């Protein structure tokens, strides 16, 4: 069965077979990708083998075009919330690993989770990714469910967290049902590496050492009613060409078996972490050029799957990557439990890994707006039931524009009115005006204008 998900022999053969594709063969593949129907594994392998700067640049140009056609200039914004750094696994790359005795362990109480939520909402966030280590006592499904409830319970006159995605270790079907019941959005889980031998080396003990449990987690989540899934690879553990092909195989397998592929793909790269040998000495380091190329290839291979980039990467690289296919970014992130408090807890010895982009949310929003991107806090799809198979039915014919653009503008407007600095507000208001002028469909423009006007007049949380 596992060979059906990831067939190593096939992947390595494809990498070998496509090593010497000619320039014209590669251009045929790029042109096919521009039709936004995705690529076969063999075609993806051929693109991964591209070495020349000219063809790499053509791949990036195509990724930019596809991204603009499907996602427009919107970038969805979220922040992670770490609720515990207790963990019984010993992943060689992670600061939370159980053998890291120098890490200060902390599990937030429900009151502290509410306080972190309030800090995030006061920054202007609307979407949270709840993250924790794996621990039967501190991070079990009941705790995660209670934490989700606590986040959703916090409201002030203007704002609340409207969508919680979770990144937690694989659960049983019953436990997945418990967290689904609380109204989670995406269940995100990274395979880390699809290469079994490397997987076993990197996860020497604890429940995570079981490759099968991890690779079958999405099917379990799906059978518990979670149809919004987020996949990912931790780049740097093994050869990136293999990892990209394996991840695409996993997506294909899910489409075939449960009828829906991942809604998002995350592309974390290993960052420095306290007492984590594989983070200090990355087994397969990927330089920035290769990283940009692989993100662009993912955009070509699965055009309708969101690509998520975290603050692991620097401001400079993030600026380049959002042109190449990234559709969601985190901003103002802290990777330690209680990290949003202004207190002594903001210490490196409580963090999972070191972030590369330290800017505040407002600085990120200003920068995006100055560069013509619409920061979106939209949660419309999830709340109108446009997820999973329904979501695919909407996105595939490209109807996403009809909902996403007006909704993005409205949530951006909310941010500008309620939380932005004056400078960001001025830049943002000008951007909204110019975006409204770009609408070609009069009715859609009128509808967006009306929603924005209602927001200006004090209404909140309007979406279509
Ligand atoms: N503990 C759960 C698990 O491992 O699935 C869920 C959360 S874990 C805190 C989230 C992700 O952080 C991991 O899946 C891994 O890909 C990533 N991560 C761990 N160490 C990292 C590092 N040093 N640099 C970048 N990302 C890292
Ligand atoms: Fe624990 Fe997850 Fe870190 Fe592994 S990656 S040590 S499971 S928190």
Coordinates of C-alpha atoms and ligand atoms in Angstrom, one line a residue:
X1 CA 0.0 0.0 0.0
X2 CA 2.8 2.4 0.9
X3 CA 4.4 1.8 -2.5
X4 CA 1.2 3.1 -4.0
X5 CA 1.7 6.4 -2.1
X6 CA 5.4 6.8 -2.5
X7 CA 7.2 4.6 -5.0
X8 CA 10.9 5.2 -4.5
X9 CA 12.0 3.2 -7.5
X10 CA 9.7 5.2 -9.8
X11 CA 10.8 8.5 -8.3
X12 CA 14.5 7.8 -8.7
X13 CA 14.1 6.4 -12.2
X14 CA 12.2 9.6 -13.2
X15 CA 15.0 11.8 -11.9
X16 CA 17.5 9.8 -13.9
X17 CA 15.5 9.5 -17.1
X18 CA 14.8 13.2 -17.3
X19 CA 18.3 14.5 -16.7
X20 CA 19.1 15.3 -20.3
X21 CA 15.9 16.9 -21.6
X22 CA 16.5 19.4 -24.3
X23 CA 15.7 23.1 -24.1
X24 CA 12.7 22.6 -26.4
X25 CA 11.4 19.6 -24.4
X26 CA 11.5 21.8 -21.2
X27 CA 9.7 24.6 -23.0
X28 CA 6.9 22.2 -24.0
X29 CA 6.5 21.4 -20.3
X30 CA 6.5 25.0 -19.2
X31 CA 3.9 25.8 -21.9
X32 CA 1.7 22.9 -20.7
X33 CA 2.0 24.2 -17.1
X34 CA 0.7 27.6 -18.3
X35 CA -2.6 25.9 -19.1
X36 CA -3.0 25.5 -15.3
X37 CA -3.9 21.8 -15.5
X38 CA -0.9 20.6 -13.5
X39 CA 1.9 18.4 -14.6
X40 CA 2.8 14.7 -14.5
X41 CA 5.5 13.4 -12.2
X42 CA 7.8 12.9 -15.1
X43 CA 7.3 16.5 -16.3
X44 CA 8.0 17.7 -12.7
X45 CA 11.1 15.6 -12.6
X46 CA 12.3 17.2 -15.8
X47 CA 11.8 20.7 -14.5
X48 CA 13.6 19.8 -11.3
X49 CA 16.6 18.7 -13.4
X50 CA 16.8 22.1 -15.1
X51 CA 20.2 23.7 -14.5
X52 CA 20.6 26.6 -16.8
X53 CA 19.8 30.2 -15.6
X54 CA 17.7 30.9 -18.8
X55 CA 15.4 27.9 -18.3
X56 CA 15.2 28.5 -14.6
X57 CA 14.1 32.0 -15.3
X58 CA 11.5 30.8 -17.7
X59 CA 10.1 28.5 -15.0
X60 CA 9.9 31.4 -12.6
X61 CA 8.2 33.6 -15.1
X62 CA 5.6 30.9 -15.7
X63 CA 5.1 30.5 -12.0
X64 CA 4.5 34.2 -11.6
X65 CA 2.0 34.2 -14.4
X66 CA 0.0 31.2 -13.0
X67 CA 0.1 32.7 -9.5
X68 CA -1.3 36.0 -10.8
X69 CA -4.0 34.4 -12.9
X70 CA -5.2 32.2 -10.0
X71 CA -4.5 34.1 -6.9
X72 CA -4.3 37.7 -8.2
X73 CA -2.2 39.9 -6.0
X74 CA -3.7 38.6 -2.7
X75 CA -1.5 37.2 0.1
X76 CA -3.3 35.6 3.0
X77 CA -1.8 36.4 6.4
X78 CA -1.7 34.3 9.5
X79 CA 0.2 33.8 12.8
X80 CA 1.2 30.7 14.6
X81 CA 0.3 30.2 18.2
X82 CA 2.5 27.7 20.1
X83 CA 0.6 26.3 23.0
X84 CA 3.1 23.8 24.4
X85 CA 6.7 22.9 23.7
X86 CA 6.5 19.6 25.6
X87 CA 7.3 16.7 23.3
X88 CA 8.1 13.0 23.7
X89 CA 9.7 12.7 20.2
X90 CA 13.3 13.3 19.5
X91 CA 13.4 14.7 16.0
X92 CA 17.0 15.5 15.3
X93 CA 16.2 18.9 13.7
X94 CA 13.8 20.4 16.3
X95 CA 14.5 22.4 19.4
X96 CA 11.5 20.8 21.2
X97 CA 13.0 17.3 21.0
X98 CA 12.8 15.4 24.3
X99 CA 16.6 15.1 24.6
X100 CA 17.0 18.9 24.6
X101 CA 17.4 19.4 28.3
X102 CA 18.3 23.0 28.0
X103 CA 14.9 24.0 26.5
X104 CA 12.6 25.6 29.1
X105 CA 9.4 23.6 28.8
X106 CA 6.1 25.5 29.0
X107 CA 2.5 24.6 28.4
X108 CA 0.0 27.5 28.3
X109 CA -3.0 27.4 30.6
X110 CA -6.4 28.1 29.0
X111 CA -6.2 31.6 30.5
X112 CA -2.8 32.1 28.9
X113 CA -4.1 30.9 25.6
X114 CA -6.9 33.4 25.8
X115 CA -4.3 36.1 26.6
X116 CA -2.2 35.2 23.6
X117 CA -5.3 35.3 21.5
X118 CA -6.1 38.8 22.7
X119 CA -2.6 39.9 21.9
X120 CA -2.9 38.5 18.4
X121 CA -6.3 40.0 17.8
X122 CA -5.0 43.4 19.0
X123 CA -2.3 43.2 16.4
X124 CA -5.0 42.7 13.7
X125 CA -4.7 38.9 13.1
X126 CA -7.8 36.9 12.2
X127 CA -6.2 33.6 11.3
X128 CA -4.2 31.5 13.7
X129 CA -2.2 28.3 13.3
X130 CA -2.2 26.4 16.5
X131 CA 1.0 24.4 17.0
X132 CA 2.3 22.1 19.7
X133 CA 4.7 19.3 20.4
X134 CA 3.5 15.7 20.8
X135 CA 2.8 14.7 24.3
X136 CA 0.1 12.4 25.8
X137 CA -0.4 14.6 28.8
X138 CA 0.3 18.1 27.6
X139 CA -0.8 18.0 24.0
X140 CA -3.5 15.4 23.8
X141 CA -6.7 15.9 21.7
X142 CA -8.7 17.1 24.6
X143 CA -6.2 19.8 25.3
X144 CA -6.0 20.8 21.7
X145 CA -9.8 20.9 21.5
X146 CA -10.0 23.0 24.6
X147 CA -7.3 25.3 23.3
X148 CA -9.2 25.8 20.0
X149 CA -12.4 26.6 22.0
X150 CA -10.5 29.1 24.1
X151 CA -9.1 30.9 21.0
X152 CA -12.6 31.1 19.4
X153 CA -14.1 32.3 22.7
X154 CA -12.2 35.5 22.7
X155 CA -13.9 38.5 21.2
X156 CA -13.6 42.3 21.5
X157 CA -15.7 44.9 20.0
X158 CA -13.9 44.9 16.7
X159 CA -12.1 41.6 16.3
X160 CA -11.8 37.9 16.9
X161 CA -9.9 35.0 15.5
X162 CA -12.1 33.7 12.8
X163 CA -10.2 30.6 11.7
X164 CA -7.9 28.3 13.5
X165 CA -5.8 25.8 11.6
X166 CA -3.9 23.2 13.6
X167 CA -0.4 21.7 13.1
X168 CA -0.4 18.8 15.5
X169 CA 0.9 15.2 15.4
X170 CA -1.3 12.6 13.7
X171 CA -4.3 11.6 15.9
X172 CA -6.7 8.7 15.9
X173 CA -10.0 9.0 14.0
X174 CA -11.8 9.6 17.3
X175 CA -9.4 12.3 18.4
X176 CA -9.5 14.0 14.9
X177 CA -13.3 14.1 15.4
X178 CA -12.8 15.9 18.7
X179 CA -10.8 18.7 17.2
X180 CA -13.0 18.8 14.1
X181 CA -16.0 19.4 16.4
X182 CA -14.4 22.6 17.6
X183 CA -14.4 24.0 14.1
X184 CA -10.8 23.8 13.0
X185 CA -10.0 24.9 9.5
X186 CA -7.0 23.1 7.9
X187 CA -5.3 20.1 9.5
X188 CA -1.7 20.7 8.7
X189 CA 0.9 18.1 9.0
X190 CA 4.3 17.8 7.4
X191 CA 5.7 14.5 6.4
X192 CA 9.2 16.1 7.1
X193 CA 10.9 13.7 4.7
X194 CA 9.2 11.1 2.4
X195 CA 12.4 9.1 2.2
X196 CA 11.8 6.3 4.7
X197 CA 15.4 5.6 5.6
X198 CA 16.1 9.3 6.3
X199 CA 12.8 9.5 8.1
X200 CA 13.8 6.7 10.4
X201 CA 17.2 8.2 11.1
X202 CA 15.7 11.7 11.8
X203 CA 13.0 10.3 14.2
X204 CA 14.9 7.8 16.4
X205 CA 12.3 7.4 19.1
X206 CA 8.7 8.2 20.2
X207 CA 5.5 7.8 18.2
X208 CA 6.8 9.9 15.4
X209 CA 9.4 7.3 14.5
X210 CA 6.5 5.3 12.8
X211 CA 6.6 6.4 9.1
X212 CA 3.3 4.6 8.4
X213 CA 1.3 6.5 11.1
X214 CA 2.5 9.8 9.6
X215 CA 1.9 9.0 5.9
X216 CA -1.6 7.7 6.5
X217 CA -2.6 10.6 8.8
X218 CA -4.5 12.6 6.2
X219 CA -6.8 9.6 5.3
X220 CA -7.6 9.3 9.1
X221 CA -8.3 13.0 9.3
X222 CA -10.5 12.8 6.3
X223 CA -12.5 9.9 7.6
X224 CA -13.1 12.0 10.7
X225 CA -14.7 14.7 8.5
X226 CA -11.6 17.0 8.1
X227 CA -11.5 17.7 4.3
X228 CA -9.1 20.6 4.5
X229 CA -5.6 19.2 4.6
X230 CA -2.2 20.9 4.6
X231 CA 0.9 19.0 3.5
X232 CA 4.6 19.8 3.6
X233 CA 8.2 18.7 3.6
X234 CA 11.0 20.0 5.9
X235 CA 13.5 20.9 3.2
X236 CA 17.1 20.0 4.0
X237 CA 16.6 16.5 5.3
X238 CA 17.0 14.7 2.0
X239 CA 17.4 15.5 -1.7
X240 CA 14.9 18.2 -2.6
X241 CA 14.1 16.7 -6.1
X242 CA 13.0 13.4 -4.4
X243 CA 11.0 15.3 -1.8
X244 CA 9.1 17.4 -4.3
X245 CA 8.2 14.4 -6.4
X246 CA 7.2 12.4 -3.4
X247 CA 5.0 15.1 -2.1
X248 CA 3.3 15.5 -5.5
X249 CA 2.8 11.7 -5.5
X250 CA 1.2 12.0 -2.1
X251 CA -1.1 14.7 -3.4
X252 CA -2.0 12.5 -6.4
X253 CA -2.7 9.6 -4.2
X254 CA -5.0 11.6 -2.0
X255 CA -6.9 12.9 -5.0
X256 CA -7.3 9.4 -6.2
X257 CA -8.3 7.8 -2.9
X258 CA -10.3 10.4 -1.0
X259 CA -11.2 12.7 -3.9
X260 CA -9.4 15.7 -2.6
X261 CA -5.7 16.8 -2.6
X262 CA -4.1 19.1 0.0
X263 CA -5.6 22.6 0.1
X264 CA -2.1 23.9 1.0
X265 CA 1.5 22.9 0.7
X266 CA 4.1 24.3 3.2
X267 CA 7.7 24.7 2.3
X268 CA 9.7 25.0 5.5
X269 CA 13.5 24.9 5.4
X270 CA 15.5 23.8 8.4
X271 CA 16.4 26.7 10.6
X272 CA 18.9 26.8 13.5
X273 CA 17.5 25.3 16.7
X274 CA 18.8 24.7 20.2
X275 CA 20.6 21.3 20.6
X276 CA 19.2 19.9 17.3
X277 CA 22.1 18.2 15.5
X278 CA 20.3 18.1 12.1
X279 CA 19.6 21.9 12.3
X280 CA 23.2 22.6 13.1
X281 CA 24.5 20.4 10.3
X282 CA 21.8 20.3 7.6
X283 CA 22.1 17.0 5.7
X284 CA 21.0 18.3 2.3
X285 CA 21.3 22.1 2.4
X286 CA 19.3 23.9 -0.3
X287 CA 20.6 27.3 -1.4
X288 CA 18.2 30.3 -2.0
X289 CA 18.3 29.8 -5.8
X290 CA 17.4 26.1 -5.7
X291 CA 14.7 27.0 -3.1
X292 CA 13.1 29.6 -5.4
X293 CA 13.2 27.1 -8.3
X294 CA 11.5 24.4 -6.3
X295 CA 8.8 26.7 -5.1
X296 CA 8.1 27.8 -8.7
X297 CA 8.0 24.2 -9.8
X298 CA 5.4 23.3 -7.1
X299 CA 3.3 26.3 -8.4
X300 CA 3.5 24.8 -11.9
X301 CA 2.8 21.2 -10.8
X302 CA -0.2 21.9 -8.6
X303 CA -1.5 25.3 -9.6
X304 CA -4.6 25.4 -7.4
X305 CA -2.9 24.4 -4.2
X306 CA -2.0 27.3 -1.8
X307 CA 1.7 27.6 -1.0
X308 CA 2.5 28.7 2.6
X309 CA 5.7 30.4 3.6
X310 CA 6.6 31.1 7.2
X311 CA 8.9 33.6 8.9
X312 CA 11.6 31.0 8.8
X313 CA 12.7 32.8 5.7
X314 CA 14.2 36.3 5.6
X315 CA 12.3 39.4 4.5
X316 CA 14.4 39.6 1.3
X317 CA 13.8 36.0 0.2
X318 CA 10.1 36.2 1.2
X319 CA 9.8 39.2 -1.1
X320 CA 11.0 37.2 -4.0
X321 CA 9.0 34.1 -3.2
X322 CA 5.7 35.8 -3.1
X323 CA 6.1 36.5 -6.8
X324 CA 6.8 32.8 -7.5
X325 CA 3.7 31.2 -6.2
X326 CA 3.4 31.7 -2.5
X327 CA -0.2 32.5 -1.5
X328 CA 0.0 32.6 2.3
X329 CA 2.6 34.0 4.7
X330 CA 2.8 34.2 8.5
X331 CA 3.8 37.6 10.0
X332 CA 4.9 38.9 13.3
X333 CA 5.5 35.2 14.4
X334 CA 6.8 33.8 17.7
X335 CA 7.8 30.1 17.9
X336 CA 7.6 29.7 21.7
X337 CA 4.6 29.2 23.9
X338 CA 3.5 32.5 25.3
X339 CA 5.7 34.3 22.7
X340 CA 3.3 37.2 22.1
X341 CA 3.5 38.3 25.7
X342 CA 6.0 41.1 26.2
X343 CA 7.8 39.2 29.0
X344 CA 10.8 37.2 29.9
X345 CA 9.2 34.3 28.0
X346 CA 10.4 35.7 24.7
X347 CA 13.6 33.8 25.0
X348 CA 15.5 31.7 22.5
X349 CA 15.7 28.8 24.9
X350 CA 11.9 28.3 24.6
X351 CA 11.7 28.6 20.8
X352 CA 11.3 25.7 18.4
X353 CA 13.6 27.4 15.9
X354 CA 15.0 30.8 15.0
X355 CA 12.8 33.0 12.7
X356 CA 14.4 34.8 9.8
X357 CA 11.8 37.6 9.4
X358 CA 11.4 39.7 12.6
X359 CA 9.1 42.4 11.4
X360 CA 5.9 43.3 13.0
X361 CA 2.6 42.6 11.3
X362 CA 2.2 46.2 10.5
X363 CA 5.6 46.4 8.8
X364 CA 4.8 43.3 6.8
X365 CA 1.4 44.7 5.7
X366 CA 3.0 48.0 4.8
X367 CA 5.7 46.3 2.7
X368 CA 3.2 44.1 0.9
X369 CA 0.9 47.0 0.1
X370 CA 3.8 49.1 -1.1
X371 CA 4.6 46.3 -3.5
X372 CA 1.0 46.1 -4.8
X373 CA 0.0 43.0 -2.9
X374 CA -3.4 42.9 -1.0
X375 CA -2.9 41.4 2.4
X376 CA -5.9 39.2 3.0
X377 CA -7.3 38.0 6.4
X378 CA -10.2 36.4 4.6
X379 CA -11.9 33.4 6.1
X380 CA -14.9 33.4 3.8
X381 CA -14.4 30.0 2.0
X382 CA -14.2 28.1 5.2
X383 CA -17.2 29.8 6.7
X384 CA -19.4 29.3 3.7
X385 CA -18.4 25.7 3.4
X386 CA -16.2 26.1 0.4
X387 CA -13.6 23.5 1.5
X388 CA -12.4 20.1 0.4
X389 CA -14.2 18.8 -2.7
X390 CA -16.4 21.9 -2.8
X391 CA -13.3 24.1 -2.7
X392 CA -11.8 22.2 -5.6
X393 CA -15.0 22.6 -7.6
X394 CA -14.8 26.4 -7.1
X395 CA -11.1 26.9 -7.6
X396 CA -10.5 24.7 -10.6
X397 CA -12.6 26.7 -13.0
X398 CA -11.0 29.8 -11.6
X399 CA -14.1 31.2 -9.9
X400 CA -12.0 32.0 -6.9
X401 CA -11.6 35.5 -8.1
X402 CA -15.2 36.3 -7.7
X403 CA -15.2 35.6 -4.0
X404 CA -11.6 36.1 -2.9
X405 CA -10.9 39.5 -4.3
X406 CA -13.8 41.4 -2.7
X407 CA -13.4 39.5 0.5
X408 CA -9.7 40.2 0.6
X409 CA -10.3 43.9 0.1
X410 CA -12.9 44.0 2.9
X411 CA -10.6 42.3 5.4
X412 CA -7.7 44.6 4.4
X413 CA -10.0 47.6 4.9
X414 CA -10.9 46.3 8.4
X415 CA -7.2 46.0 9.2
X416 CA -6.5 49.5 7.9
X417 CA -9.3 51.0 9.9
X418 CA -8.7 49.1 13.2
X419 CA -5.0 48.4 13.5
X420 CA -2.8 50.0 10.9
X421 CA -0.3 52.7 11.6
X422 CA -1.1 56.0 9.8
X423 CA 1.6 55.4 7.1
X424 CA 0.3 51.9 6.4
X425 CA -3.3 53.1 6.3
X426 CA -2.5 55.8 3.7
X427 CA -0.7 53.3 1.5
X428 CA -3.4 50.7 1.9
X429 CA -6.3 53.0 1.2
X430 CA -4.7 54.1 -2.0
X431 CA -4.2 50.5 -3.0
X432 CA -7.8 49.6 -2.3
X433 CA -9.0 52.6 -4.5
X434 CA -6.7 51.4 -7.4
X435 CA -7.9 47.8 -7.0
X436 CA -11.5 48.8 -7.3
X437 CA -10.8 50.7 -10.5
X438 CA -9.3 47.5 -11.9
X439 CA -12.6 45.5 -11.7
X440 CA -13.8 44.7 -15.2
X441 CA -17.2 43.5 -14.1
X442 CA -19.3 46.4 -13.0
X443 CA -21.6 44.4 -10.8
X444 CA -18.7 42.8 -9.0
X445 CA -17.1 46.2 -8.5
X446 CA -20.4 47.7 -7.1
X447 CA -20.7 44.7 -4.8
X448 CA -17.1 45.2 -3.5
X449 CA -17.6 48.9 -3.1
X450 CA -20.8 48.4 -1.1
X451 CA -19.0 45.9 1.2
X452 CA -16.1 48.3 1.7
X453 CA -18.5 51.2 2.5
X454 CA -20.4 49.1 5.1
X455 CA -17.0 48.3 6.7
X456 CA -16.1 52.0 6.7
X457 CA -19.4 52.7 8.4
X458 CA -18.5 50.3 11.3
X459 CA -19.8 46.9 10.2
X460 CA -17.3 44.0 10.6
X461 CA -16.9 40.5 9.2
X462 CA -18.7 41.0 5.9
X463 CA -18.0 38.4 3.3
X464 CA -19.5 36.8 0.2
Ligands
LIG1 N1 4.9 18.3 16.8 C1 4.1 18.1 15.7 C2 4.8 17.5 14.5 O1 6.0 17.3 14.6 O2 4.1 17.1 13.6 C3 3.5 19.4 15.1 C4 4.2 20.7 15.2 S1 5.9 20.9 14.8 C5 6.1 22.0 16.1 C6 5.8 21.8 13.3 C7 6.8 21.7 12.3 O3 7.9 22.4 12.6 C8 7.4 20.3 12.1 O4 6.5 19.5 11.3 C9 8.7 20.6 11.3 O5 8.5 20.5 9.9 C10 9.0 22.0 11.7 N2 10.3 22.2 12.3 C11 10.8 21.5 13.3 N3 12.1 21.9 13.5 C12 12.4 22.9 12.6 C13 13.5 23.6 12.4 N4 14.7 23.5 13.0 N5 13.5 24.5 11.3 C14 12.3 24.7 10.6 N6 11.2 24.0 10.8 C15 11.2 23.1 11.8
LIG2 FE1 8.2 17.3 18.7 FE2 7.2 18.1 16.4 FE3 9.5 19.1 17.3 FE4 9.4 16.6 16.5 S1 9.0 18.4 15.2 S2 10.4 17.3 18.3 S3 7.4 16.0 17.1 S4 7.6 19.3 18.2

